[in-house]
Amino acid sequence: KPLPLDGLQVLVTAGPTQEAMDPVRYLTNHSTGKMGYAIAEAARDLGAQVTLVSGPVALDEPTGLEVRHVTSAQQMFDAVTEHFATADLTIMAAAVGDFRVAEVANDKIKKNGRTSITLELVANPDILAWAGSHKKADGSQALCGFAMEINAAKKLAHKHCDMLVANNLRDPGAGFATDTNIVTVMTPANNATGAPNIEHWEKMDKHELAERLLIKLAAIRLSNLGQSPDDQT
Ligand code: C5P
């Protein structure tokens, strides 16, 4: 029986990044990787060939897909740039650190009687924005990003995404470390108003959400290619 994502290459980023300060300390965030792993596993189950670029997480290693383990945002960027050209669908669910420590200390930073120290941070590459500006012109690559705020409409346009999933962390049952998510799904305007299309999806399990996001992104790709889902059969 044919599966909805048969023959497609799917690239997913997941989890947090860690930005080293010294050999024993780092800056990070609360991402668990659950959403990204659910997407990678759903893509596999829907018939795709999947590459998962994962920051450090405590989740079981999925089988039946390629997992690239990375630590820092720069390493995640390098892995994505290596795999992006062959990806038909790319979903960036990682919580990438926007900044890294400018100069990582070779030795553990000591207190030395100081009451404060200053750590200089420099911007990391925006991986999603990079991908958005490197999509093939033929419409064969569909790109989906995640954002926390509801005013994510700007991001959709700025980062040249075909779909942007916004979750409101204030809603119970949404966001980091939960098994469910409540999202708003935005897609670019296809009408004269220029306003993005906005759908509010009900609270659902991250696995069901993953599957629905992938099916929607695959349909967007076909429509960008000028095909309808029925043309495939
Ligand atoms: O701009 P903001 O960080 O809110 O955008 C979130 C989206 O951008 C997520 O899809 C995240 O994976 C991606 N992102 C990225 N590289 C960064 C920052 C965010 O890929 N440096």
Coordinates of C-alpha atoms and ligand atoms in Angstrom, one line a residue:
K1 CA 0.0 0.0 0.0
P2 CA 1.5 3.4 -1.0
L3 CA 2.3 5.7 1.9
P4 CA 1.8 9.5 1.8
L5 CA 5.5 10.4 1.9
D6 CA 6.8 7.6 -0.2
G7 CA 9.9 8.7 -2.2
L8 CA 10.4 11.9 -0.2
Q9 CA 13.5 13.0 1.7
V10 CA 12.7 14.7 5.0
L11 CA 15.1 16.7 7.1
V12 CA 14.2 17.5 10.7
T13 CA 16.1 19.5 13.4
A14 CA 15.2 18.8 17.0
G15 CA 16.2 19.5 20.6
P16 CA 18.3 22.3 22.2
T17 CA 21.8 23.4 21.4
Q18 CA 24.6 23.8 23.9
E19 CA 27.0 26.6 23.7
A20 CA 30.2 26.0 25.6
M21 CA 31.5 28.6 28.1
D22 CA 34.5 26.6 29.2
P23 CA 35.3 22.8 29.3
V24 CA 32.6 22.1 31.9
R25 CA 29.9 24.7 31.4
Y26 CA 27.5 25.7 28.7
L27 CA 24.4 27.8 27.8
T28 CA 21.3 26.0 26.7
N29 CA 17.5 26.0 26.9
H30 CA 14.6 23.7 28.1
S31 CA 13.9 22.0 24.8
T32 CA 13.4 18.2 25.2
G33 CA 13.3 17.4 21.5
K34 CA 10.0 15.6 21.8
M35 CA 8.3 17.6 19.0
G36 CA 11.1 17.1 16.5
Y37 CA 11.6 13.4 17.3
A38 CA 7.8 12.9 16.9
I39 CA 8.0 14.6 13.5
A40 CA 11.0 12.5 12.4
E41 CA 9.3 9.3 13.5
A42 CA 6.0 10.2 11.9
A43 CA 7.8 11.0 8.6
R44 CA 9.5 7.6 8.7
D45 CA 6.2 5.9 9.4
L46 CA 4.6 7.8 6.5
G47 CA 7.2 6.3 4.1
A48 CA 9.9 9.1 3.9
Q49 CA 13.7 8.7 4.1
V50 CA 14.5 10.8 7.1
T51 CA 17.6 12.6 8.4
L52 CA 17.2 13.9 12.0
V53 CA 19.7 16.5 13.2
S54 CA 19.5 16.4 16.9
G55 CA 20.9 18.5 19.7
P56 CA 21.6 16.8 23.1
V57 CA 18.4 15.1 24.3
A58 CA 17.5 12.3 26.7
L59 CA 15.2 10.5 24.2
D60 CA 15.6 7.0 22.8
E61 CA 17.4 6.8 19.5
P62 CA 14.8 6.3 16.8
T63 CA 15.3 3.4 14.4
G64 CA 14.8 3.4 10.6
L65 CA 16.2 6.9 10.1
E66 CA 19.6 8.6 10.0
V67 CA 20.4 10.5 13.2
R68 CA 23.1 13.2 13.2
H69 CA 24.0 14.2 16.7
V70 CA 25.3 17.7 17.2
T71 CA 26.0 19.9 20.2
S72 CA 26.3 23.5 19.2
A73 CA 24.2 25.7 16.8
Q74 CA 27.3 25.9 14.5
Q75 CA 27.4 22.1 14.3
M76 CA 23.7 22.0 13.7
F77 CA 24.1 24.5 10.9
D78 CA 26.9 22.5 9.3
A79 CA 24.8 19.3 9.4
V80 CA 21.8 21.1 7.9
T81 CA 23.8 22.7 5.1
E82 CA 25.2 19.3 4.2
H83 CA 21.7 17.7 3.9
F84 CA 19.4 20.5 2.8
A85 CA 19.9 20.3 -0.9
T86 CA 18.5 16.8 -1.1
A87 CA 15.6 17.4 1.3
D88 CA 12.1 17.7 -0.2
L89 CA 10.5 18.6 3.2
T90 CA 12.5 20.3 5.9
I91 CA 11.1 20.9 9.4
M92 CA 13.1 22.9 11.9
A93 CA 11.8 22.1 15.4
A94 CA 15.1 22.7 17.2
A95 CA 15.4 25.4 19.8
V96 CA 18.6 26.9 18.5
G97 CA 20.7 29.1 20.8
D98 CA 20.7 32.6 19.2
F99 CA 24.1 33.4 20.7
R100 CA 27.3 31.6 21.6
V101 CA 30.1 32.6 23.8
A102 CA 32.6 34.7 21.9
E103 CA 35.7 33.1 23.3
V104 CA 35.4 29.7 25.0
A105 CA 37.8 29.5 27.9
N106 CA 40.4 26.8 27.6
D107 CA 40.3 26.1 31.4
K108 CA 37.4 26.2 33.8
I109 CA 36.5 29.8 34.6
K110 CA 37.5 30.4 38.2
K111 CA 35.8 32.8 40.6
N112 CA 39.1 34.3 41.8
G113 CA 37.3 36.5 44.4
R114 CA 35.3 38.3 41.7
T115 CA 31.7 39.2 42.4
S116 CA 30.8 39.5 38.7
I117 CA 32.2 38.6 35.3
T118 CA 31.2 39.6 31.8
L119 CA 30.6 37.1 29.1
E120 CA 30.5 38.3 25.6
L121 CA 28.1 36.6 23.2
V122 CA 28.0 36.6 19.4
A123 CA 25.1 35.7 17.2
N124 CA 24.8 32.1 15.8
P125 CA 23.8 31.5 12.2
D126 CA 20.0 31.4 11.7
I127 CA 19.6 27.9 10.2
L128 CA 16.0 28.3 9.2
A129 CA 16.7 31.7 7.5
W130 CA 19.7 30.1 5.7
A131 CA 17.5 27.3 4.4
G132 CA 14.7 29.7 3.4
S133 CA 17.2 31.6 1.2
H134 CA 18.7 28.4 -0.3
K135 CA 15.5 26.7 -1.5
K136 CA 15.5 25.6 -5.1
A137 CA 13.4 27.9 -7.3
D138 CA 11.3 25.0 -8.8
G139 CA 9.1 24.7 -5.6
S140 CA 10.4 21.2 -4.9
Q141 CA 11.5 22.0 -1.4
A142 CA 9.0 22.9 1.3
L143 CA 10.2 24.4 4.5
C144 CA 8.5 24.6 7.9
G145 CA 9.7 26.5 11.0
F146 CA 8.5 26.8 14.6
A147 CA 8.1 29.9 16.6
M148 CA 6.9 30.6 20.1
E149 CA 5.1 33.8 19.7
I150 CA 1.8 34.4 18.1
N151 CA 3.2 37.3 16.0
A152 CA 5.1 34.7 14.0
A153 CA 3.6 36.0 10.7
K154 CA 6.7 38.2 10.2
K155 CA 9.0 35.2 10.6
L156 CA 7.1 33.3 7.9
A157 CA 7.9 35.9 5.4
H158 CA 11.4 36.8 6.7
K159 CA 12.7 33.3 6.7
H160 CA 10.9 32.3 3.5
C161 CA 9.0 29.5 5.1
D162 CA 6.2 27.6 3.4
M163 CA 4.6 27.0 6.8
L164 CA 5.2 28.3 10.3
V165 CA 3.9 26.6 13.4
A166 CA 3.4 28.9 16.4
N167 CA 2.9 27.5 19.9
N168 CA 1.8 29.6 22.7
L169 CA 3.8 28.6 25.8
R170 CA 1.2 30.1 28.1
D171 CA -1.4 27.6 27.2
P172 CA -1.3 24.5 29.4
G173 CA -0.5 21.5 27.3
A174 CA 1.6 23.5 24.8
G175 CA 5.3 23.7 24.2
F176 CA 8.4 22.3 25.9
A177 CA 8.3 19.0 27.9
T178 CA 4.7 18.2 27.3
D179 CA 3.2 15.3 25.3
T180 CA 0.6 17.6 23.7
N181 CA 0.7 20.8 21.8
I182 CA -1.7 23.6 20.8
V183 CA -0.5 25.3 17.7
T184 CA -1.4 28.0 15.1
V185 CA -0.3 27.1 11.6
M186 CA 0.5 29.9 9.2
T187 CA 1.1 29.6 5.5
P188 CA 1.9 32.5 3.1
A189 CA -0.9 34.5 1.6
N190 CA -2.3 33.2 -1.7
N191 CA -4.6 36.1 -2.2
A192 CA -4.5 39.9 -2.8
T193 CA -4.7 40.9 0.9
G194 CA -1.1 39.8 1.6
A195 CA -2.1 38.5 5.0
P196 CA -1.0 35.0 5.8
N197 CA -3.5 32.1 6.1
I198 CA -3.9 31.3 9.8
E199 CA -5.4 28.0 11.2
H200 CA -5.8 27.4 14.9
W201 CA -5.5 23.7 15.6
E202 CA -7.0 22.0 18.6
K203 CA -4.9 20.6 21.4
M204 CA -3.5 17.2 20.2
D205 CA -0.8 14.6 21.0
K206 CA 2.6 15.5 19.5
H207 CA 2.5 12.4 17.4
E208 CA -0.8 13.2 15.8
L209 CA 0.3 16.8 15.3
A210 CA 3.6 15.6 13.7
E211 CA 1.6 13.5 11.2
R212 CA -0.8 16.3 10.3
L213 CA 2.0 18.8 9.9
L214 CA 3.9 16.5 7.5
I215 CA 0.8 15.8 5.4
K216 CA 0.0 19.5 5.2
L217 CA 3.6 20.4 4.2
A218 CA 3.7 17.6 1.6
A219 CA 0.5 19.0 0.1
I220 CA 2.0 22.5 0.1
R221 CA 5.0 21.2 -1.8
L222 CA 2.8 19.6 -4.4
S223 CA 0.9 22.8 -4.8
N224 CA 4.1 24.8 -5.2
L225 CA 5.1 22.3 -7.9
G226 CA 1.8 23.0 -9.6
Q227 CA 0.4 19.5 -8.8
S228 CA -2.5 18.3 -6.8
P229 CA -2.2 15.3 -4.4
D230 CA -4.2 13.2 -6.9
D231 CA -1.6 13.7 -9.6
Q232 CA 0.7 11.3 -7.8
T233 CA -1.4 8.2 -8.3
Ligands
C5P1 O1 13.5 33.5 15.4 P1 13.1 32.3 16.2 O2 14.3 31.7 17.0 O3 11.9 32.5 17.0 O4 12.7 31.2 15.1 C1 12.4 29.9 15.5 C2 12.6 29.0 14.3 O5 13.8 29.2 13.7 C3 12.6 27.6 14.7 O6 12.0 26.8 13.6 C4 14.1 27.3 14.9 O7 14.3 25.9 14.7 C5 14.7 28.1 13.8 N1 16.0 28.7 14.2 C6 17.1 28.2 13.5 N2 18.4 28.8 13.8 C7 18.5 29.8 14.7 C8 17.3 30.2 15.4 C9 16.1 29.7 15.1 O8 17.0 27.3 12.7 N3 19.7 30.3 15.0

